[in-house]
């Protein structure tokens, strides 16, 4: 089905299994907690060789020669693969074609250039360090590394009215420059693949988010037809955007397996994951906000400078939610891209809002202070009726409810705010808040649902579950529609032998593939209704039987019944602006002497349409809030100014939050159904949880100690530098 | 130099295994490849993430930073030795119930770590979060957070992990 | 990791014989060495596993101090009753470092020999005079966030990354070192690590064939013991700056101030002038400032780490305030 109209009456609400939305435990959970769920590198494959990637120790230039002799002479070494089909970058999400190949042309420090294959991992790892590479590196003075030191290209521009005038005439205004550091996805499972070639067909176990696109990317890279490629990703040890597109190890493993006619496993080292997988671009942003006495925005300006490699289309969409989140007649939103030789910039959890929202929400806090309006109230006063430029209505909009419910749960003090109001020994204590917003996306998806003769159901799609709960919620959708308890629905994912799903990314998985399952189930219900001699509307299924009547087993009469559901986003996205909204409230303590900041408590209230599983949805929210803490306090990629290499390329020095950084997190899921967002009235939730949370922490730091830090992350040195002296 | 003959094997989950020939083999790679125990995960291979945590002679360690040949005579417990899908351990059950994981990759390390950690608290071993270095230690959330900080979870399931561990700790105390 | 021969000595004498040749290294906990071997920063041809030697004991010394065996794990040391009661600074410093998993393997001797976390040292495709003498220093013109502000040279600005040794420097511990056929020698922890000078490849005074057998702590002294570590995460991060302090007060005046600093130099930094300045003074913000002036008079930042100068000043003031009960 194609959705062109809001799905106001949703069949799901007429069902009686009472399964959807319930906080049931993950169906694959037992496998994960007992270590029996196999990830890409863990499939038992006989006679498997081990490959280790060799990477370029220079930023830009050409590999002129690869001397394999010494390497090949080493114990256990089988081959050095240096094929021009190997990829030099990972594919961007939804590319559907091979990324840049010909790895001898080097564009960033750490780019893979060859693969050393040996009998054992220990042999391959050592041999990879002994491959002799000759290269012609470009003069470093001619290679751009610093995004702020080059002339950028304009990427997008939206203008309405006269922002400069609005700023001049405003009773309150803010003109603020903020920066955010680059981020790494740092999924816990390193990128890995095992490739097998039987002479005509290629099977690859890989760690990927979007098999529906990845199969085309891989087939294109290795010059095969899609029909001759099978990709399997049943379990993915975290993605966060880093596994959206096919990456270097998967293509290298495939080429090696085809050349050597033996299975080959390639697992990136953690350092390689950092050095050659997508980074989130650093940003430099300027926020200009103008308001009247009451805090109502009259002008809204948001500028962002981001970076990427030459030739990459992707630019961190910093302004995405700024387009519609707040009112303001006079608007100027502009974004530039600087071309620099750092590894590819691409999607990292919540591309755009993850860094755009924190900057905007710090500026809003500054405006609240300037205008003397409570920060919560300031947001409430600036929620637009419709899209402020295009005039399009919102599909559903829960920002006000989130702000109110969050403030109440947090016990937000709406009285006059002044920094440095509470001291506890060495610590200043303060609170802050911010709005959350994230555009809602959907994507075409297919899924097959089979009612088995034994009265169980099976859902099959090449959709992946990267930890979001897909296995569980698809079973809940099917169980609800078909009147089956969750344990009677088997969900099979992550195999391109199944119908093409939507892929997992952009928070669109649940709404898209969930809708495909819903569509398939509707078709099944129609057939069941025919057999039962009732209309579909009258068909009430529960616990494997028509309520008070015939069992499904009897209806099926010994035969399986299968339907493929096909969901396509329709024109509805032109009629409505669909987005998830929310609000964060944080309390921090800041050390008076050292500037160290600890988040003491944090509340997030979010509206994201129908909740498909209360437990896994809440987990998505706390995951996003945890990332907010990383953006606010600890995470930053550091690039060498001389040769552009990423210096902190490991988990010791790239600081993802640890247990002790994260307090108990309070999550409120605001009741919402969004009929225009998807047929099942659900929106994305995987990213919303981190779209602004860092600003709540930043604003709390200011409220605690008076340090208005303009650079994320707010490490002790930055807090100290901005903190007024005692 | 003489080559060592390992007479005593390594015991993993109560099963004896011969040690590998290549002394470069980490305990982690030995478990995953030679023993087929892939429940122990490789996240960073440098002691920076905790995904490879196993329990050796009662103490949790990063198996990536230990050579298999150094462990003859040792007794190793991996996630597979703590419980199985048919008979999960209380900690495994609590993680499942509290959704103390998402992608599941750090999970075996978290669970091995948590299991050993509660014993450390029971033994009154202090931590950086302990207010006093002597006297009994209680499994407060702050104590658990500090002691679990060697296990990164990028999905951000920390709050649920603490809830799961706290439940087991309370059960142990009761 | 390069191939290597693996051997296990059956005695300490045997161990010192085996470790005498160049390209031979002793391994204990391995938490730093195996990390660096995987990166090929360390490439020993022979690896001598000393774990089965009996050097893990922690025992009282005749003079009322404590002897901590080289193979005592960080966990065992921090949990030892006398360390907790008489040397809480040492327990606190150890517990502020790394993680329980690492501390369960890390040993006293190994921790003393821990190598720098400088990003350029651990990346073999970058210049580093410590790893590859004469290749240059990538950090001086690069990202020097982790780096030293005191005692640097034009060849190296790396820091010693540990916590344990900083506490030991404040406690004036002695390192016990043995070599084949020679008597055990004793080196103060304060002199064990070196400044980089023009031989940054040498972290410490240990010679080939020498093995650390233990560390002795002098009999405990009166005073408040504090370890303050400033870091970017609340746990599992190396120190930006750390301060180890043993401070006593008599009649309202400072009567002892043994201080050492981590994260700011190539070694645990101990400046004997601080004690001279502070002892006899009535503690106050002004006195703490004077101490910081003296400590930092030759401090030099390298851009990214300039913040360590004010941060050290503030960490010192906070520690002294805490130790002396002064409100700042």
Tab-separated table of N, CA, C and O in Angstrom, chain B residues 19-68:
chain	number	residue	atom	x	y	z
B	19	UNK	N	46.244	-25.977	25.239
B	19	UNK	CA	46.595	-24.586	24.938
B	19	UNK	C	47.045	-24.447	23.485
B	19	UNK	O	47.477	-25.414	22.854
B	20	UNK	N	46.952	-23.256	22.932
B	20	UNK	CA	47.295	-23.077	21.515
B	20	UNK	C	48.805	-23.137	21.283
B	20	UNK	O	49.591	-22.927	22.203
B	21	UNK	N	49.204	-23.418	20.051
B	21	UNK	CA	50.620	-23.491	19.700
B	21	UNK	C	51.230	-22.103	19.587
B	21	UNK	O	52.379	-21.895	19.926
B	22	UNK	N	50.457	-21.176	19.040
B	22	UNK	CA	51.001	-19.834	18.807
B	22	UNK	C	50.857	-19.011	20.086
B	22	UNK	O	49.739	-18.725	20.516
B	23	UNK	N	51.987	-18.658	20.717
B	23	UNK	CA	51.864	-17.928	21.990
B	23	UNK	C	51.240	-16.548	21.833
B	23	UNK	O	50.855	-15.922	22.814
B	24	UNK	N	51.112	-16.071	20.597
B	24	UNK	CA	50.503	-14.761	20.389
B	24	UNK	C	48.995	-14.783	20.605
B	24	UNK	O	48.363	-13.729	20.702
B	25	UNK	N	48.422	-15.969	20.632
B	25	UNK	CA	46.963	-16.063	20.735
B	25	UNK	C	46.468	-15.506	22.068
B	25	UNK	O	46.876	-15.979	23.128
B	26	UNK	N	45.615	-14.517	21.989
B	26	UNK	CA	45.054	-13.968	23.227
B	26	UNK	C	44.064	-14.962	23.808
B	26	UNK	O	43.517	-15.813	23.088
B	27	UNK	N	43.832	-14.834	25.090
B	27	UNK	CA	42.819	-15.691	25.707
B	27	UNK	C	41.482	-15.490	24.984
B	27	UNK	O	40.733	-16.435	24.757
B	28	UNK	N	41.215	-14.248	24.586
B	28	UNK	CA	39.962	-13.946	23.879
B	28	UNK	C	39.874	-14.703	22.555
B	28	UNK	O	38.859	-15.356	22.270
B	29	UNK	N	40.911	-14.605	21.730
B	29	UNK	CA	40.862	-15.307	20.443
B	29	UNK	C	40.842	-16.819	20.640
B	29	UNK	O	40.228	-17.548	19.863
B	30	UNK	N	41.522	-17.280	21.667
B	30	UNK	CA	41.502	-18.708	21.978
B	30	UNK	C	40.074	-19.164	22.294
B	30	UNK	O	39.588	-20.166	21.767
B	31	UNK	N	39.384	-18.406	23.115
B	31	UNK	CA	38.006	-18.765	23.462
B	31	UNK	C	37.113	-18.738	22.230
B	31	UNK	O	36.353	-19.675	21.974
B	32	UNK	N	37.229	-17.659	21.471
B	32	UNK	CA	36.307	-17.463	20.349
B	32	UNK	C	36.582	-18.424	19.192
B	32	UNK	O	35.660	-18.953	18.588
B	33	UNK	N	37.857	-18.629	18.900
B	33	UNK	CA	38.190	-19.425	17.725
B	33	UNK	C	38.449	-20.882	18.073
B	33	UNK	O	37.817	-21.785	17.558
B	34	UNK	N	39.385	-21.109	19.002
B	34	UNK	CA	39.797	-22.490	19.264
B	34	UNK	C	38.760	-23.252	20.074
B	34	UNK	O	38.622	-24.461	19.926
B	35	UNK	N	38.066	-22.566	20.945
B	35	UNK	CA	37.081	-23.251	21.781
B	35	UNK	C	35.657	-23.084	21.259
B	35	UNK	O	34.722	-23.662	21.814
B	36	UNK	N	35.489	-22.235	20.255
B	36	UNK	CA	34.152	-22.025	19.704
B	36	UNK	C	33.213	-21.307	20.654
B	36	UNK	O	31.996	-21.326	20.487
B	37	UNK	N	33.783	-20.646	21.657
B	37	UNK	CA	32.948	-19.948	22.634
B	37	UNK	C	32.860	-18.467	22.244
B	37	UNK	O	33.553	-17.614	22.785
B	38	UNK	N	31.983	-18.196	21.286
B	38	UNK	CA	31.921	-16.840	20.731
B	38	UNK	C	31.055	-15.895	21.565
B	38	UNK	O	30.857	-14.748	21.183
B	39	UNK	N	30.552	-16.393	22.692
B	39	UNK	CA	29.803	-15.501	23.577
B	39	UNK	C	30.667	-14.377	24.120
B	39	UNK	O	30.189	-13.284	24.390
B	40	UNK	N	31.954	-14.644	24.277
B	40	UNK	CA	32.887	-13.609	24.718
B	40	UNK	C	33.212	-12.740	23.513
B	40	UNK	O	33.612	-13.250	22.471
B	41	UNK	N	33.032	-11.436	23.659
B	41	UNK	CA	33.085	-10.564	22.480
B	41	UNK	C	34.385	-9.779	22.378
B	41	UNK	O	34.984	-9.401	23.381
B	42	UNK	N	34.747	-9.505	21.127
B	42	UNK	CA	35.891	-8.627	20.884
B	42	UNK	C	35.345	-7.260	20.467
B	42	UNK	O	34.766	-7.117	19.406
B	43	UNK	N	35.523	-6.284	21.328
B	43	UNK	CA	35.029	-4.947	21.006
B	43	UNK	C	36.158	-4.009	20.637
B	43	UNK	O	36.004	-3.174	19.754
B	44	UNK	N	37.290	-4.126	21.321
B	44	UNK	CA	38.387	-3.191	21.050
B	44	UNK	C	39.725	-3.892	20.981
B	44	UNK	O	40.662	-3.388	20.393
B	45	UNK	N	39.832	-5.053	21.612
B	45	UNK	CA	41.056	-5.852	21.619
B	45	UNK	C	42.198	-5.174	22.382
B	45	UNK	O	43.337	-5.583	22.251
B	46	UNK	N	41.880	-4.129	23.146
B	46	UNK	CA	42.938	-3.403	23.863
B	46	UNK	C	42.561	-3.043	25.295
B	46	UNK	O	43.103	-2.095	25.853
B	47	UNK	N	41.599	-3.758	25.866
B	47	UNK	CA	41.275	-3.488	27.265
B	47	UNK	C	40.575	-2.170	27.488
B	47	UNK	O	40.657	-1.594	28.568
B	48	UNK	N	39.873	-1.687	26.483
B	48	UNK	CA	39.254	-0.370	26.594
B	48	UNK	C	37.726	-0.408	26.581
B	48	UNK	O	37.096	0.650	26.593
B	49	UNK	N	37.139	-1.613	26.499
B	49	UNK	CA	35.678	-1.653	26.414
B	49	UNK	C	35.017	-2.680	27.316
B	49	UNK	O	33.848	-2.542	27.655
B	50	UNK	N	35.728	-3.731	27.684
B	50	UNK	CA	35.167	-4.702	28.615
B	50	UNK	C	34.290	-5.777	28.001
B	50	UNK	O	33.813	-6.662	28.718
B	51	UNK	N	34.086	-5.743	26.681
B	51	UNK	CA	33.210	-6.740	26.051
B	51	UNK	C	33.770	-8.156	26.198
B	51	UNK	O	33.032	-9.128	26.115
B	52	UNK	N	35.070	-8.255	26.403
B	52	UNK	CA	35.723	-9.571	26.463
B	52	UNK	C	35.863	-10.086	27.884
B	52	UNK	O	36.591	-11.044	28.125
B	53	UNK	N	35.185	-9.457	28.828
B	53	UNK	CA	35.358	-9.837	30.239
B	53	UNK	C	34.977	-11.295	30.493
B	53	UNK	O	33.892	-11.732	30.112
B	54	UNK	N	35.885	-12.017	31.111
B	54	UNK	CA	35.599	-13.373	31.568
B	54	UNK	C	36.082	-13.476	33.017
B	54	UNK	O	36.767	-12.578	33.516
B	55	UNK	N	35.713	-14.562	33.652
B	55	UNK	CA	36.094	-14.736	35.059
B	55	UNK	C	37.166	-15.825	35.131
B	55	UNK	O	36.933	-16.955	34.700
B	56	UNK	N	38.346	-15.463	35.602
B	56	UNK	CA	39.454	-16.412	35.713
B	56	UNK	C	39.772	-16.611	37.188
B	56	UNK	O	40.089	-15.646	37.892
B	57	UNK	N	39.660	-17.831	37.626
B	57	UNK	CA	39.893	-18.169	39.037
B	57	UNK	C	39.106	-17.224	39.951
B	57	UNK	O	39.623	-16.742	40.958
B	58	UNK	N	37.911	-16.901	39.565
B	58	UNK	CA	37.042	-16.075	40.400
B	58	UNK	C	37.153	-14.581	40.165
B	58	UNK	O	36.367	-13.817	40.694
B	59	UNK	N	38.156	-14.154	39.403
B	59	UNK	CA	38.332	-12.720	39.177
B	59	UNK	C	38.039	-12.360	37.724
B	59	UNK	O	38.448	-13.060	36.799
B	60	UNK	N	37.376	-11.230	37.535
B	60	UNK	CA	37.070	-10.804	36.163
B	60	UNK	C	38.290	-10.130	35.550
B	60	UNK	O	38.967	-9.335	36.201
B	61	UNK	N	38.555	-10.450	34.309
B	61	UNK	CA	39.665	-9.828	33.585
B	61	UNK	C	39.241	-9.560	32.140
B	61	UNK	O	38.235	-10.083	31.667
B	62	UNK	N	40.030	-8.737	31.465
B	62	UNK	CA	39.844	-8.529	30.024
B	62	UNK	C	40.601	-9.646	29.303
B	62	UNK	O	41.830	-9.664	29.324
B	63	UNK	N	39.878	-10.536	28.661
B	63	UNK	CA	40.569	-11.679	28.054
B	63	UNK	C	41.398	-11.270	26.842
B	63	UNK	O	42.261	-12.005	26.402
B	64	UNK	N	41.161	-10.056	26.316
B	64	UNK	CA	41.938	-9.608	25.159
B	64	UNK	C	43.358	-9.250	25.551
B	64	UNK	O	44.251	-9.253	24.718
B	65	UNK	N	43.577	-8.917	26.823
B	65	UNK	CA	44.907	-8.480	27.253
B	65	UNK	C	45.620	-9.562	28.044
B	65	UNK	O	46.391	-9.282	28.956
B	66	UNK	N	45.347	-10.803	27.677
B	66	UNK	CA	46.014	-11.899	28.335
B	66	UNK	C	46.321	-12.938	27.272
B	66	UNK	O	45.513	-13.162	26.372
B	67	UNK	N	47.487	-13.547	27.349
B	67	UNK	CA	47.829	-14.576	26.367
B	67	UNK	C	47.315	-15.920	26.867
B	67	UNK	O	47.445	-16.230	28.063
B	68	UNK	N	46.773	-16.700	25.964
B	68	UNK	CA	46.212	-17.993	26.374
B	68	UNK	C	47.268	-18.854	27.059
B	68	UNK	O	46.990	-19.527	28.049
